[in-house]
Coordinates of C-alpha atoms in Angstrom, one line a residue:
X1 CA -22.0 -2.9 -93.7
X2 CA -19.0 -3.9 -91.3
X3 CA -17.5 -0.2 -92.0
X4 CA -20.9 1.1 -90.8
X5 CA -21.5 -1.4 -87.7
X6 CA -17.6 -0.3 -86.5
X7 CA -17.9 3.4 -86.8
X8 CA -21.2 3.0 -84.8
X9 CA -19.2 0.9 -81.9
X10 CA -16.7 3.6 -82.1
X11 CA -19.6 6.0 -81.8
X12 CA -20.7 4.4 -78.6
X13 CA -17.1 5.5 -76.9
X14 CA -17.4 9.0 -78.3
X15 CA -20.8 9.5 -75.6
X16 CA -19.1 9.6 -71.7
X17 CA -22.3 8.1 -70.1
X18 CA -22.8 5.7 -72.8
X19 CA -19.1 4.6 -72.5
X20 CA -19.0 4.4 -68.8
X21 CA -22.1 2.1 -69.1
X22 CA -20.2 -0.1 -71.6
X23 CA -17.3 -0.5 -69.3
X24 CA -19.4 -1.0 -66.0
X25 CA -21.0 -4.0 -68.1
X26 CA -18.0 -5.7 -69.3
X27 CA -16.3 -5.6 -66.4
X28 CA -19.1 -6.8 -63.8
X29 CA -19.5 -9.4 -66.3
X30 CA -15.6 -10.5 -66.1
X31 CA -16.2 -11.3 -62.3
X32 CA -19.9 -12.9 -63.1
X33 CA -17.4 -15.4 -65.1
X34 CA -14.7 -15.9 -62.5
X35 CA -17.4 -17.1 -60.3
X36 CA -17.5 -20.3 -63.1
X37 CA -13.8 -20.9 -63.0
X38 CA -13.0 -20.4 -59.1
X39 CA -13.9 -24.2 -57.6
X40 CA -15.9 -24.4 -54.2
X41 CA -14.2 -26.2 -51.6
X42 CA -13.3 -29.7 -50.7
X43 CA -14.6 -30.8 -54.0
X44 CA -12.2 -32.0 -56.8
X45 CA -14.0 -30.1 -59.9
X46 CA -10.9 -31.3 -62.1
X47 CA -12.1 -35.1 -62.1
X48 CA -15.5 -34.1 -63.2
X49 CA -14.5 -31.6 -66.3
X50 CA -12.5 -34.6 -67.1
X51 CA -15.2 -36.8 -67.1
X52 CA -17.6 -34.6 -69.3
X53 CA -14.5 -34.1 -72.1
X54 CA -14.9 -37.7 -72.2
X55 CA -16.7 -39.9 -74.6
X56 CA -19.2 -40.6 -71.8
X57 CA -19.4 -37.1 -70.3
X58 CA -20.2 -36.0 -74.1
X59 CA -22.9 -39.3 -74.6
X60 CA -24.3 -37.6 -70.4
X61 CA -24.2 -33.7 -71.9
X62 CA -27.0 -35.1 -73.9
X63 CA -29.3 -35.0 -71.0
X64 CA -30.3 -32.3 -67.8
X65 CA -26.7 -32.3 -66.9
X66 CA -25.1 -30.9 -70.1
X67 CA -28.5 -28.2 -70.9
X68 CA -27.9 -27.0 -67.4
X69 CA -23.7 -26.9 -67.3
X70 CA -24.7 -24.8 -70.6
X71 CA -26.3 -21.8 -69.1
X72 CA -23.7 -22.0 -66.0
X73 CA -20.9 -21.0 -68.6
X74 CA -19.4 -24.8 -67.7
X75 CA -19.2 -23.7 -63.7
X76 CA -21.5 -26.7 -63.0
X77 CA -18.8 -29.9 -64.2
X78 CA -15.9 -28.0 -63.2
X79 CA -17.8 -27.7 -59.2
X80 CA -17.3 -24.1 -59.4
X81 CA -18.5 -21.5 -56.8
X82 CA -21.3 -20.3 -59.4
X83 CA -22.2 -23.5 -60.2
X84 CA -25.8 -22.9 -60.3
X85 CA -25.5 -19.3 -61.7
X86 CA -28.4 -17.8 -62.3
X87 CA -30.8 -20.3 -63.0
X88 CA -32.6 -20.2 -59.6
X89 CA -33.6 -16.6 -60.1
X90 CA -34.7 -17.5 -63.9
X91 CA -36.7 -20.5 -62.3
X92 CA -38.2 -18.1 -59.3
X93 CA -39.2 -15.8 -61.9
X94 CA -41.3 -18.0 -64.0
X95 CA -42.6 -19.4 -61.0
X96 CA -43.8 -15.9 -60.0
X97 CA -45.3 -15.6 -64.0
X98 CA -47.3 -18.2 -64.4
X99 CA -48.6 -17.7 -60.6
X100 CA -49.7 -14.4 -61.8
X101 CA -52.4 -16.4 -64.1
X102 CA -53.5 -18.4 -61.6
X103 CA -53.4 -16.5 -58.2
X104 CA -55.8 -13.1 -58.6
X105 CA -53.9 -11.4 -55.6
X106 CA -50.2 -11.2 -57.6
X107 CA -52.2 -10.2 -60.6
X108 CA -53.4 -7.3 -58.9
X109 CA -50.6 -6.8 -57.3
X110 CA -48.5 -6.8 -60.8
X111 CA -51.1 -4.0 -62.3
X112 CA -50.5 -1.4 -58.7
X113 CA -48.5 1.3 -58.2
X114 CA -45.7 0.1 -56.3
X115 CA -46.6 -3.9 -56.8
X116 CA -43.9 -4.9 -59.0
X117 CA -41.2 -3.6 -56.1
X118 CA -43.3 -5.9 -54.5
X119 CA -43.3 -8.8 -56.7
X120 CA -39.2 -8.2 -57.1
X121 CA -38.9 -9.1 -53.7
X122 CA -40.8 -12.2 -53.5
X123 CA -38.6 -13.2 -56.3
X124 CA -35.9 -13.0 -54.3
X125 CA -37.1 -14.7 -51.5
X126 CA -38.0 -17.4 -53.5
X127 CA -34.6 -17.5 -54.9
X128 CA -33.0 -17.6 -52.2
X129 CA -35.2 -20.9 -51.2
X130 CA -34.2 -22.1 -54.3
X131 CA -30.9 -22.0 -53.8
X132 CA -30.4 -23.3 -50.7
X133 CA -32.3 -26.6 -52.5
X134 CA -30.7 -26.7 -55.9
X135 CA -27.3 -26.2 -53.4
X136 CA -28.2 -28.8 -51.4
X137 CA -29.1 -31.4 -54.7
X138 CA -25.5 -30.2 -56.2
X139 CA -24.0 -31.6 -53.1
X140 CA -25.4 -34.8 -53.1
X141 CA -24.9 -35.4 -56.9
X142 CA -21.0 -34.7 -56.1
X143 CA -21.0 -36.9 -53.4
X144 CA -22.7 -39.5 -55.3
X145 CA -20.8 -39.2 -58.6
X146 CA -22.5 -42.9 -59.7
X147 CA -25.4 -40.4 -61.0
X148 CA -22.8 -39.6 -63.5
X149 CA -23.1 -43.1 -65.6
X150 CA -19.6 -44.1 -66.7
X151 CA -18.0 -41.9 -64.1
X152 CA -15.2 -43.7 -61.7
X153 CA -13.7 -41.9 -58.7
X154 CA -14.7 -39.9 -56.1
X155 CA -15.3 -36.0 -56.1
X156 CA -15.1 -34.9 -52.7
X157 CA -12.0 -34.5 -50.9
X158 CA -10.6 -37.5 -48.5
X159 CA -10.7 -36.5 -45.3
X160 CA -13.2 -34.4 -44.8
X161 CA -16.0 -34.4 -42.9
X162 CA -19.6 -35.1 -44.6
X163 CA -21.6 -32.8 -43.0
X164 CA -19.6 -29.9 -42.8
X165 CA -19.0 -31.0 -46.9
X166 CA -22.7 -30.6 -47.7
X167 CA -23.6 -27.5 -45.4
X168 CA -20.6 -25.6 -46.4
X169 CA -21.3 -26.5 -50.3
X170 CA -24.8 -25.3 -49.9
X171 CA -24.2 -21.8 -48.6
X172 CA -21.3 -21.0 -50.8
X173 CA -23.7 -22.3 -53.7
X174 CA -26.5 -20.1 -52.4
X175 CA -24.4 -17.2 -52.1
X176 CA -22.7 -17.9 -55.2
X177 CA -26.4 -17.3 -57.0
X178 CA -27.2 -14.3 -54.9
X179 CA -23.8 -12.2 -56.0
X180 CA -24.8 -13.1 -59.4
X181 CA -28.2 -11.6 -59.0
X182 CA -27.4 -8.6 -57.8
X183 CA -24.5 -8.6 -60.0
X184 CA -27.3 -8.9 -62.6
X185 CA -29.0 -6.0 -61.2
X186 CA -26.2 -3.7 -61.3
X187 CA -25.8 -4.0 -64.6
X188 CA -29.4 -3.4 -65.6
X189 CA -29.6 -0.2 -63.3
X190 CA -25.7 1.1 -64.1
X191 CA -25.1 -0.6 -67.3
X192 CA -26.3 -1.6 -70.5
X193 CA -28.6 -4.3 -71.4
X194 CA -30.6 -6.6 -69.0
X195 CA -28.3 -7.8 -66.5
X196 CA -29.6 -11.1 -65.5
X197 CA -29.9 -12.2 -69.9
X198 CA -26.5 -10.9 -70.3
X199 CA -25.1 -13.2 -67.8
X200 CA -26.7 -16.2 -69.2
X201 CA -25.3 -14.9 -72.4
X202 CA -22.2 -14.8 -71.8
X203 CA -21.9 -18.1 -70.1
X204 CA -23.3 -19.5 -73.6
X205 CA -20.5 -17.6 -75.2
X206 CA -17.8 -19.2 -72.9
X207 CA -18.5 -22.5 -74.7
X208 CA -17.7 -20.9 -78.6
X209 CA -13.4 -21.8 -77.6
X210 CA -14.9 -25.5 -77.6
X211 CA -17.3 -25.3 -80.6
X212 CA -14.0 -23.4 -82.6
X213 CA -11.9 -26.5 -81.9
X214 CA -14.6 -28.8 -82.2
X215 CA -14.9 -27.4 -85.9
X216 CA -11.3 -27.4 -86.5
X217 CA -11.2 -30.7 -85.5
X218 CA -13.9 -31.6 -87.9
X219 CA -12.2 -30.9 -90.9
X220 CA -8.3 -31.3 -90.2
X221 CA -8.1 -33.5 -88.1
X222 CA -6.4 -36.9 -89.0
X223 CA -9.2 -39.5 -90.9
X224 CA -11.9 -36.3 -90.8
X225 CA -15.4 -37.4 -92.8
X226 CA -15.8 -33.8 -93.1
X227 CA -14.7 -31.4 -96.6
X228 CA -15.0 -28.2 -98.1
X229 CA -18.5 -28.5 -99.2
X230 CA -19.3 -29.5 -96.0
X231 CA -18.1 -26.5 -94.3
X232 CA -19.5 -23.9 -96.9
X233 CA -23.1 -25.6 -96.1
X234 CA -22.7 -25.6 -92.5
X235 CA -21.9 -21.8 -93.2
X236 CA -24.7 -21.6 -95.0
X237 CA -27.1 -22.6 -92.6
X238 CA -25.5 -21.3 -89.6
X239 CA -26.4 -17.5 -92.0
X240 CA -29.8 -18.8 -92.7
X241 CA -30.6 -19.8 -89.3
X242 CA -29.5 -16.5 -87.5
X243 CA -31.3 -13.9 -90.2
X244 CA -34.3 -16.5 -89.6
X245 CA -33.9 -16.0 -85.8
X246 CA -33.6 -12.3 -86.1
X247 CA -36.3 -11.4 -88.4
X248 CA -38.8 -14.0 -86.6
X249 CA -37.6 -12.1 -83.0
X250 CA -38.0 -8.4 -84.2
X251 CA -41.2 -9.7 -86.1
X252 CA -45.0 -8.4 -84.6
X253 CA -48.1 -7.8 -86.1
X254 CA -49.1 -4.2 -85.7
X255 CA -53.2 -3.7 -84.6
X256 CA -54.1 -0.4 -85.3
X257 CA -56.1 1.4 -82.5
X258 CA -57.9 4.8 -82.8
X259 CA -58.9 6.7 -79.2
X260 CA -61.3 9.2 -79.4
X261 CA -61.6 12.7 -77.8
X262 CA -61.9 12.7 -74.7
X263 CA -63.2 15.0 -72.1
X264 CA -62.3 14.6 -68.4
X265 CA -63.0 18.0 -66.0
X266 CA -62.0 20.9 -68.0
X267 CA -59.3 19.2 -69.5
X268 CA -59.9 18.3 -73.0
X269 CA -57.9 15.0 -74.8
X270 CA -57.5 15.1 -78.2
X271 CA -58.3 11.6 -79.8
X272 CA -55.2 9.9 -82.1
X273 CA -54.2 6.8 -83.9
X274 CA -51.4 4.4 -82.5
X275 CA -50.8 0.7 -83.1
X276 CA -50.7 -2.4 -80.8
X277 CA -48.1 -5.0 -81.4
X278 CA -48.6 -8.1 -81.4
X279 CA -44.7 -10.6 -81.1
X280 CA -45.3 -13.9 -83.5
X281 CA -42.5 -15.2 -81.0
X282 CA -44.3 -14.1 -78.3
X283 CA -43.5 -16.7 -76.1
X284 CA -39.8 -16.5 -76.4
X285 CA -37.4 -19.6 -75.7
X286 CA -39.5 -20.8 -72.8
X287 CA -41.4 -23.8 -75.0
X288 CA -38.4 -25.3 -75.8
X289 CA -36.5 -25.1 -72.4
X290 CA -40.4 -26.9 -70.9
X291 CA -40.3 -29.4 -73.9
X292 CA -36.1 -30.6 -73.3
X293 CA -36.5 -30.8 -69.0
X294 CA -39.7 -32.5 -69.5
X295 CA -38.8 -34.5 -72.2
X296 CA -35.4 -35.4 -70.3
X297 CA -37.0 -37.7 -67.5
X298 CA -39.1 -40.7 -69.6
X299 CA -35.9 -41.9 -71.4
X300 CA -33.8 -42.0 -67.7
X301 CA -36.8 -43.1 -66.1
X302 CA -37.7 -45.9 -68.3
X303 CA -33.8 -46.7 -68.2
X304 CA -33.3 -47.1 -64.5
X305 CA -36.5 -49.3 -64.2
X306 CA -35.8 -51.6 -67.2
X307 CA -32.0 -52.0 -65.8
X308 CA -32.8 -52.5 -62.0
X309 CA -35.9 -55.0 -62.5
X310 CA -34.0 -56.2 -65.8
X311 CA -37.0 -55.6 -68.4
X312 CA -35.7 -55.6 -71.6
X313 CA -39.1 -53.6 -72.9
X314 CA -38.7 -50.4 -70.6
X315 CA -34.9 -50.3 -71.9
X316 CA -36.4 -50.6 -75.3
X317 CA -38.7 -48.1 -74.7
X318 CA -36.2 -45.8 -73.3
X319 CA -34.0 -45.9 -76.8
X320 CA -37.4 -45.4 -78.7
X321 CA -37.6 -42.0 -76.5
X322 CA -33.9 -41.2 -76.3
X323 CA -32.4 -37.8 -78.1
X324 CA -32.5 -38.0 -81.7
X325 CA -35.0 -40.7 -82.2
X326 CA -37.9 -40.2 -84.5
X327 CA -40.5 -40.7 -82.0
X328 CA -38.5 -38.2 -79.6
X329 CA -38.4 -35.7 -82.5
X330 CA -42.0 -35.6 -83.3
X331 CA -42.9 -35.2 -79.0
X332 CA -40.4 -32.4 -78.9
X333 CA -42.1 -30.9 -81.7
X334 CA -45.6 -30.8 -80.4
X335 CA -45.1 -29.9 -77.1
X336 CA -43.2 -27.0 -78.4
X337 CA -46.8 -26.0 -79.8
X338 CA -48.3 -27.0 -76.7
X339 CA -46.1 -25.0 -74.3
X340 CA -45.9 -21.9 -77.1
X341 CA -50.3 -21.8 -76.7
X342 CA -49.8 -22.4 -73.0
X343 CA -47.2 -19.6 -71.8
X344 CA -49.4 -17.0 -74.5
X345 CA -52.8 -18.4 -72.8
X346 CA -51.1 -18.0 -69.4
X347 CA -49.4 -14.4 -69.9
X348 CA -51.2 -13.2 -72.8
X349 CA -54.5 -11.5 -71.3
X350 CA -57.3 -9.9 -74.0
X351 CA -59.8 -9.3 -71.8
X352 CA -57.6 -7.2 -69.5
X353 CA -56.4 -5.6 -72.8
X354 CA -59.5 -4.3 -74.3
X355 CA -61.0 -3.4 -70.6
X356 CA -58.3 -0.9 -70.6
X357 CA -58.6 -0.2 -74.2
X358 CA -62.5 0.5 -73.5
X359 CA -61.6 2.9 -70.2
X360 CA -58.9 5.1 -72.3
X361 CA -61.4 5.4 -75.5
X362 CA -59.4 3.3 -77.3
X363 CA -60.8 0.8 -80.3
X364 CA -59.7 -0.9 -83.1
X365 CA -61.3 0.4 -86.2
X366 CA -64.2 -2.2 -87.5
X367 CA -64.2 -4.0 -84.2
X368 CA -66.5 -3.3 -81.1
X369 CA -65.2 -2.7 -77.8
X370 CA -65.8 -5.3 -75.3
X371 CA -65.9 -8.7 -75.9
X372 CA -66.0 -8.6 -79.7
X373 CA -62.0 -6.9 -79.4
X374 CA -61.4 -9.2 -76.7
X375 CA -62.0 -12.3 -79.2
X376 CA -60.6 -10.2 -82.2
X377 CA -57.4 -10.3 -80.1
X378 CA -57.3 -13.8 -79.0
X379 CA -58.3 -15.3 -82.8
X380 CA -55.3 -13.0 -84.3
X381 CA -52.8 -13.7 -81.4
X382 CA -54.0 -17.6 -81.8
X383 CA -53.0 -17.3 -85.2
X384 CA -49.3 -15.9 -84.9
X385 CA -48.4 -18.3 -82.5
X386 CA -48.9 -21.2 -84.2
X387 CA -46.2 -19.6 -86.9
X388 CA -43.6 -18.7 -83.7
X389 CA -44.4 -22.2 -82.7
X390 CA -43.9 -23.8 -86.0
X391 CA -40.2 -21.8 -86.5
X392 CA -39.5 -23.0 -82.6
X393 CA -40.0 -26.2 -83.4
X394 CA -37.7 -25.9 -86.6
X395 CA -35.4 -24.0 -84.8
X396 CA -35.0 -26.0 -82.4
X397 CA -34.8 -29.7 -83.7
X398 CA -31.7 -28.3 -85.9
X399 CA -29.1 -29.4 -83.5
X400 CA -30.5 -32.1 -82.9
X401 CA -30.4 -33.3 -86.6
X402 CA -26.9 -31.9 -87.0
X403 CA -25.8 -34.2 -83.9
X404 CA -27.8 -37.7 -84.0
X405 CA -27.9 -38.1 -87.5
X406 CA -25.1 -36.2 -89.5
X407 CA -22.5 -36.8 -86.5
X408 CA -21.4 -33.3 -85.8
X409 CA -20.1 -32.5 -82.2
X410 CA -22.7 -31.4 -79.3
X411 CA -20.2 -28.3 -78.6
X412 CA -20.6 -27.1 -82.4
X413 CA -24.5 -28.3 -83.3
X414 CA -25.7 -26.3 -80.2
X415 CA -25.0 -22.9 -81.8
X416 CA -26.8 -24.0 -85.3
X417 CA -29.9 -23.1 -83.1
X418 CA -32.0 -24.5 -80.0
X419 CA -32.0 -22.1 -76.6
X420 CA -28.5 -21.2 -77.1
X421 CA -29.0 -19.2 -80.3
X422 CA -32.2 -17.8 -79.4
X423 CA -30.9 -16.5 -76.6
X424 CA -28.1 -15.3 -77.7
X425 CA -29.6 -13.2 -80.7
X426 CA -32.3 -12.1 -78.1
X427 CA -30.2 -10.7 -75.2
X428 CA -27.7 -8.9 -78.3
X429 CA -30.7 -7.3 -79.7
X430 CA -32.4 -6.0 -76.7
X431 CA -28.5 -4.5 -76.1
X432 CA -28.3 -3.0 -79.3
X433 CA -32.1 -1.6 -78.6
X434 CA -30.7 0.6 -75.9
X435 CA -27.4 1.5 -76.9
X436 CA -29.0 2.7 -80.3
X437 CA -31.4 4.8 -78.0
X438 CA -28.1 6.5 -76.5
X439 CA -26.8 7.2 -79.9
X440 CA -29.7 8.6 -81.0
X441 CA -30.4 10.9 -78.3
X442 CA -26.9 12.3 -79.0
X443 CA -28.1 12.5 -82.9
X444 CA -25.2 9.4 -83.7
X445 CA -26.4 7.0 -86.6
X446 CA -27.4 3.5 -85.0
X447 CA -26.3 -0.2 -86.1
X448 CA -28.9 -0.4 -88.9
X449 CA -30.5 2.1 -91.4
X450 CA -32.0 4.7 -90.7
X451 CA -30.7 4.6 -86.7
X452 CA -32.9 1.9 -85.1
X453 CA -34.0 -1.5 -85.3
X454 CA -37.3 -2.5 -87.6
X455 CA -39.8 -4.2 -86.2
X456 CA -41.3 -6.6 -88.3
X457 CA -40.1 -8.4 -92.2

């Protein structure tokens, strides 16, 4: 199989436009990672970066801070230039999604010729916006470092002047974002792969020099709990947790649908059979990234009351809520459900789907057109989500197992599944998707049997 997958790569450099693509894409995304590793002025980034190697910085990663200094490839604790990377964009774009659901104009909009230009640009706009307030927050947290708890010290730079500090953070912040954008959308238009996932990606994988040491350190290091066994079943389910992740990714349920002939003018359409498919993760990793921010704020909340007004019960209240508790397991869990019925309820639309089904001549055989397919569609889709919500959920209380109650580092639990490995597998199949259609059009075999990906167990 490795034989197979390396003559394929070496395939891929055999096709000039293909191979220029693949060079175009690695290198736009060596200077997407500079911008995590050059720090923005008059900030000391080296204090914080110490501060989250720490014991407390590891006990803080828990929280916002640490899920969010994940997807910026580590640019947020070192007070980097892309220190909010390319999360405003992602945020804009949701924003602009589930607006879609609610707002008929953009919905409309979305289904004209010419309206998703349209909808790109007020994306950008409101990323921009975006920017210049996540900027802005960045600032004050790193002039207020106390938000860090257990952090001593200052961040910014004696001498100079406040101000100027938090203006000239903001717009290098800001602008930071907006390179990385259109960074992103070079590589989607002259590379390979979606840009803007790719970046994320590879930020994720800037963290695997941490989790290798982090495992090292786990069994060799001097008075380690960890042995052999240990390490062949962490194996184990690091195997079973990616095939589960692939197969449940790649996995839809095909609805067949049969158009009939169709006569418009003097042109005559001949009728035909196709297929309609249906993700089980339909959803994606969005449930779980809702459930962790939303999840995030009770614990802290209930914390900073019970400590300022000294109530013991809203401090207990907070531990009963914190990261790895039962009762915090078993919220994560359903609203994981809730958020996977939400975004398909919110993006998911059957009744525009079998209007247009209806308008082409198009039916699913043994179902009426009309309403009858339009709850045909919602009782099936209903169904397969509540099996992408259940492997979610499983997927993504894994790490949070491995590290509450078996003791195994944050940098190494985090790639035994939760948002880091479904994204990861996501964004790499997506890329293998389109290089395979490059090989294929140049009659090259592709990564798997019988040249392209399969779409379901």
């Amino acid at each position: 199989m490795f034989t197979s997958i390396l003559n394929t790569l070496s395939n891929c450099f055999k096709i000039p436009e293909l191979k220029s693509r693949i060079w175009f894409t690695l290198i736009v995304l060596g200077i997407c990672r500079l911008a995590s590793l050059v720090p923005a002025p008059g900030v000391n980034g080296t204090a914080l970066k110490d501060y989250f190697d720490s014991t407390a910085g590891a006990q803080n990663a828990n929280g916002l801070m640490g899920m969010y200094s994940m997807f910026t490839g580590g640019g947020f604790e070192k007070c980097a230039v892309g220190a909010l990377s390319i999360m405003p964009y992602i945020s804009a774009t949701i924003i602009l999604q589930l607006l879609q659901a609610v707002i008929p104009g953009l919905s409309k909009l979305a289904r004209e010729e010419g309206g998703r230009s349209k909808l790109i640009q007020y994306g950008r706009v409101l990323t921009l916006g975006l920017c210049l307030a996540q900027g802005m927050a960045a600032a004050f947290t790193w002039e207020h470092p106390s938000f860090f708890k257990g952090f001593t010290g200052t961040l910014v730079m004696p001498g100079y002047n406040i101000w100027w500090y938090r203006i000239q953070t903001t717009v290098i912040l800001s602008t930071g974002t907006m390179l990385l954008m259109w960074l992103g959308e070079q590589i989607t238009d002259r590379g390979i792969g979606n840009g803007i996932s790719l970046i994320i990606t590879v930020n994720i994988l800037a963290r695997l020099p941490q989790a290798g040491q982090g495992l090292v350190d786990m069994f060799l290091a001097p008075g380690a709990r960890f042995n052999v066994f240990h390490f062949i079943a962490l194996m184990l389910l690091l195997g079973a947790v990616i095939a589960g992740v692939v197969a449940v990714t790649q996995s839809e349920r095909k609805i067949p649908v049969q158009y009939a002939q169709r006569v418009v003018g003097r042109k005559t359409y001949s009728g035909g059979s196709s297929f309609m498919p249906l993700r089980v993760n339909y959803s994606g990793v969005m449930p779980v990234i809702f459930a962790s921010a939303i999840l995030m704020f009770p614990a802290m909340i209930l914390n900073a009351l019970g400590t300022t007004f000294d109530v013991h019960f809203f401090i207990e209240l907070a531990g009963l809520l914190s990261r790895g508790s039962f009762i915090y397991l078993m919220l994560y869990g359903l609203m994981i459900l809730f958020f996977s019925y939400f975004w398909v309820a919110t993006q998911f639309n059957e009744l525009q789907i079998s209007d247009d089904m209806k308008k082409s001549g198009g039916y699913i055989p043994g179902v009426r057109p009309g309403q009858a397919t339009s709850s045909f569609l919602h009782r099936t889709m209903s169904r397969i989500t509540l099996a992408g919500a259940i492997f979610l959920t499983a997927i993504a209380v894994i790490p949070i197992v491995l590290q509450e109650w078996m003791g195994i580092p944050l940098q190494v639990a985090q790639f035994f599944g939760g948002t880091s490995l479904l994204i990861i597998v996501g964004v790499m199949l997506d890329t293998m998707r389109q290089m395979e259609a490059h090989l294929l059009m140049r009659h090259y075999d592709g990564f798997l049997k019988k040249g392209r990906l399969k779409g379901r167990f």
